[in-house]
Coordinates of C-alpha atoms in Angstrom, one line a residue:
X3 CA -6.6 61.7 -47.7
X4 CA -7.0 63.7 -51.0
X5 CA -6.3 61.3 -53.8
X6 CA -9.4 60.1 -55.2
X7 CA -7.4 56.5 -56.3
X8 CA -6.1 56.0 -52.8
X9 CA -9.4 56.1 -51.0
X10 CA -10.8 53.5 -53.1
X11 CA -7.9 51.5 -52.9
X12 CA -8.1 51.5 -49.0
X13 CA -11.7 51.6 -48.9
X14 CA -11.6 48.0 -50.8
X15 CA -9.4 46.7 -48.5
X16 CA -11.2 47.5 -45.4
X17 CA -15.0 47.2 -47.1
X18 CA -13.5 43.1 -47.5
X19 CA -13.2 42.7 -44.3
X20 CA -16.3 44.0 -43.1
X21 CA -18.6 47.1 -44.0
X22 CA -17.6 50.7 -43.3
X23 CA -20.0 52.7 -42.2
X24 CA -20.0 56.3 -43.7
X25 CA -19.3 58.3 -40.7
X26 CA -16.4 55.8 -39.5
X27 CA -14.5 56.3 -43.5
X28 CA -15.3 59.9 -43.2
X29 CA -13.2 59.9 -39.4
X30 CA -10.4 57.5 -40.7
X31 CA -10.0 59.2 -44.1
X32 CA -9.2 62.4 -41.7
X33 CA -6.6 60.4 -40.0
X34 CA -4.7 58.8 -42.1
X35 CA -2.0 59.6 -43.9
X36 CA -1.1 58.2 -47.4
X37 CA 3.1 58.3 -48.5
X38 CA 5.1 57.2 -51.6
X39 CA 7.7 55.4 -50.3
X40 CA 10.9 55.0 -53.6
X41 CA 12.4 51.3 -54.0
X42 CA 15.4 50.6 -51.1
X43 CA 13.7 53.6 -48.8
X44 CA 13.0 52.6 -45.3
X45 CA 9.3 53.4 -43.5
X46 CA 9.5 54.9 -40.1
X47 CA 7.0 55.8 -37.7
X48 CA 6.4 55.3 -33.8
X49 CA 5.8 52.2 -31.9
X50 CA 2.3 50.4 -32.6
X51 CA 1.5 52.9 -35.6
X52 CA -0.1 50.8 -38.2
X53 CA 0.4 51.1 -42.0
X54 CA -1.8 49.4 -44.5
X55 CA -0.1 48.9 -47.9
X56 CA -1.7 49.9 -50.8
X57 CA 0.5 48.8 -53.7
X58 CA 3.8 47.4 -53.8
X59 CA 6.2 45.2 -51.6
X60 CA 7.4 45.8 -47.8
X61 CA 9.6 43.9 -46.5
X62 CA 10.6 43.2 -42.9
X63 CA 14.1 42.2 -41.7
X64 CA 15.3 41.9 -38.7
X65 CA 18.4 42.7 -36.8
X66 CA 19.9 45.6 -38.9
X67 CA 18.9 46.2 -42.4
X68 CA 19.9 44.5 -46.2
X69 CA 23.3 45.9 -46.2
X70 CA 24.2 44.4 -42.4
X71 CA 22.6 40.8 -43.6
X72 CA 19.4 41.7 -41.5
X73 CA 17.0 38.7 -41.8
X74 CA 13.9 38.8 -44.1
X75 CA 11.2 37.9 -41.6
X76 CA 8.1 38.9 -43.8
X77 CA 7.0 40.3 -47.0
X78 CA 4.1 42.5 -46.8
X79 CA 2.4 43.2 -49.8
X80 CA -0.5 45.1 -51.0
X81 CA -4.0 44.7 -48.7
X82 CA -1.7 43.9 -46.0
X83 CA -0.4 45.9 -42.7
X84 CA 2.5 45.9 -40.5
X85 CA 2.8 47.7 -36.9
X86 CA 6.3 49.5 -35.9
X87 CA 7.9 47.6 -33.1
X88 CA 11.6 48.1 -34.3
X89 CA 12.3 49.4 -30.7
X90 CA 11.3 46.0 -29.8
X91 CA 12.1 43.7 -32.0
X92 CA 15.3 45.7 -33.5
X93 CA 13.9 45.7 -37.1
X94 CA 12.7 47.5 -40.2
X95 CA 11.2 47.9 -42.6
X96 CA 12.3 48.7 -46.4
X97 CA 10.4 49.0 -49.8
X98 CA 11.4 46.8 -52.4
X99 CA 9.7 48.6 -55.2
X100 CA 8.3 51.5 -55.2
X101 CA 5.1 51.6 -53.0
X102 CA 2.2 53.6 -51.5
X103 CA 2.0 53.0 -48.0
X104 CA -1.1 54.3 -45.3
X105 CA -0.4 55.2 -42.1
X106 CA -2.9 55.5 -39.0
X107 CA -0.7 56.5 -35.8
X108 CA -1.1 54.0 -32.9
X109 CA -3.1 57.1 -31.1
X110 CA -5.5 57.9 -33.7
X111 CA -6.4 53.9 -34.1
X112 CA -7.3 53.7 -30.4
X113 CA -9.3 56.6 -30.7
X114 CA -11.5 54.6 -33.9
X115 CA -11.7 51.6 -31.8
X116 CA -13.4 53.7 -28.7
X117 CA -15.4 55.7 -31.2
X118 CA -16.2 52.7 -33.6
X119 CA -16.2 49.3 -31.6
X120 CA -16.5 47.5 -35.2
X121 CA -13.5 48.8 -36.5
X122 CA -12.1 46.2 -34.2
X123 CA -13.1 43.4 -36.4
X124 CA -10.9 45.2 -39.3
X125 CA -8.1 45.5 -36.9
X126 CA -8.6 42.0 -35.5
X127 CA -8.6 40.6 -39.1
X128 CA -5.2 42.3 -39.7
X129 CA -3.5 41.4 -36.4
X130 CA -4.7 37.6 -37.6
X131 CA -3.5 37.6 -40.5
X132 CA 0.0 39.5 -39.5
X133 CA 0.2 36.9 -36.9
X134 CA -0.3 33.9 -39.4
X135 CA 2.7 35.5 -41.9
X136 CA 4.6 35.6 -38.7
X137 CA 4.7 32.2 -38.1
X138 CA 4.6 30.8 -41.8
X139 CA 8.0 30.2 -41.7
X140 CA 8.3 28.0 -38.5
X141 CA 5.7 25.9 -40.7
X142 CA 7.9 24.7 -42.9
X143 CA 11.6 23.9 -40.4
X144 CA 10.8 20.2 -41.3
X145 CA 10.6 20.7 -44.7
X146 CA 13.0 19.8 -47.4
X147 CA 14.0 22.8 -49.0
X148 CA 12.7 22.1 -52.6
X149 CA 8.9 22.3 -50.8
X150 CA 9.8 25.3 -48.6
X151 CA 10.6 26.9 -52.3
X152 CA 7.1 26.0 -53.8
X153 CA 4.9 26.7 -50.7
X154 CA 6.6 30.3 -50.8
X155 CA 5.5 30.5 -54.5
X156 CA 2.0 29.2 -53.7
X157 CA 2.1 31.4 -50.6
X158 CA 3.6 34.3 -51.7
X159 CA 3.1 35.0 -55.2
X160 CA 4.1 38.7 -55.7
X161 CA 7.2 38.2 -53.6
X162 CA 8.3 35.4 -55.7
X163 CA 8.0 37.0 -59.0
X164 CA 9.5 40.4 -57.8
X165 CA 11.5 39.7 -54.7
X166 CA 15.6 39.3 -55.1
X167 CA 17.0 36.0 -54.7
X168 CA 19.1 37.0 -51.5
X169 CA 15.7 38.2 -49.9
X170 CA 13.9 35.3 -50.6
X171 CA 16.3 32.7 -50.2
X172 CA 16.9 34.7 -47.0
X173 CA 13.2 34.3 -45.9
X174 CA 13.5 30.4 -46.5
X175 CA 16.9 29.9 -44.8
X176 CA 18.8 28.8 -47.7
X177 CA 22.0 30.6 -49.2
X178 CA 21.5 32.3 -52.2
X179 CA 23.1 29.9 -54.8
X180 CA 21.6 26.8 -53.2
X181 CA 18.0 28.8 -53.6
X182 CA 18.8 29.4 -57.3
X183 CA 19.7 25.8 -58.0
X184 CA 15.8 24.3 -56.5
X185 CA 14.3 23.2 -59.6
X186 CA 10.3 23.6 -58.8

């Protein structure tokens, strides 16, 4: 990683989870890679490689992308990570403004998790909380949809500012116009 701003950014996000000791940031700053990725631009990679967003919005759809009516199933946003399992799963993954994205390939985390048994709790605290935006939205199927509109906002502030109405109102399982009618 070369750009001075980028480690610090990542070096925060990781340092909150748990400390980083100096010759465990020196290995990952040697494997990762750091990418601009332009508004409407979709983020590849292999199975299980993990990127760790930096700044920006993500977001994850699933069967097909925004101009087949994929799904939103998540917005990731910046501190947060996502794995690559569109073979799996038959989604993707598309910036929704223009973002900085790091990526660790699924080989080169194993080989920090053999090397460095505590950068398993950083991994652990992002599979936790990937897990817990996974299944935000069967939270709230027995909600009225004026309260699935203002636990998103609480929830997911930066998405609700920035996010389009389709995506979002995709997210919650409302139409568009009947999303932009909710009075909260």
């Amino acid at each position: 990683m070369e750009n001075l701003i980028y480690d610090k950014q990542l070096y925060a996000i990781l340092e909150k989870v748990s400390p980083i000791e100096p010759a465990l940031w020196e290995d990952l700053k040697a494997m990762v890679k750091v990418s601009a990725v332009k508004k409407r631009r979709y983020i590849s990679g292999e199975e299980f490689d993990l990127h760790i967003v930096l700044s920006g919005m993500i977001i994850h759809r699933l069967d097909g992308n925004h101009s087949e009516g994929g799904q939103v199933q998540d917005f990731i946003s910046s501190g947060q990570c996502f794995h690559h399992l569109e073979k799996k799963e038959h989604s993707s993954f598309e910036a929704d403004e223009d973002s900085v994205v790091v990526l660790i390939r699924n080989k080169k985390v194993m080989k920090l998790m053999v090397k460095y048994p505590k950068f398993a709790a950083h991994l652990q605290h992002f599979y936790a909380e990937a897990l817990l935006r996974r299944t935000y939205r069967g939270t709230m199927i027995g909600l009225i949809a004026q309260d699935r509109k203002a636990r998103f906002k609480k929830n997911y502030p930066a998405a609700y500012l920035k996010c389009s109405i389709n995506d979002k109102s995709s997210f919650l399982g409302m139409t568009a116009s009947y999303y932009s009618k909710i009075d909260i």
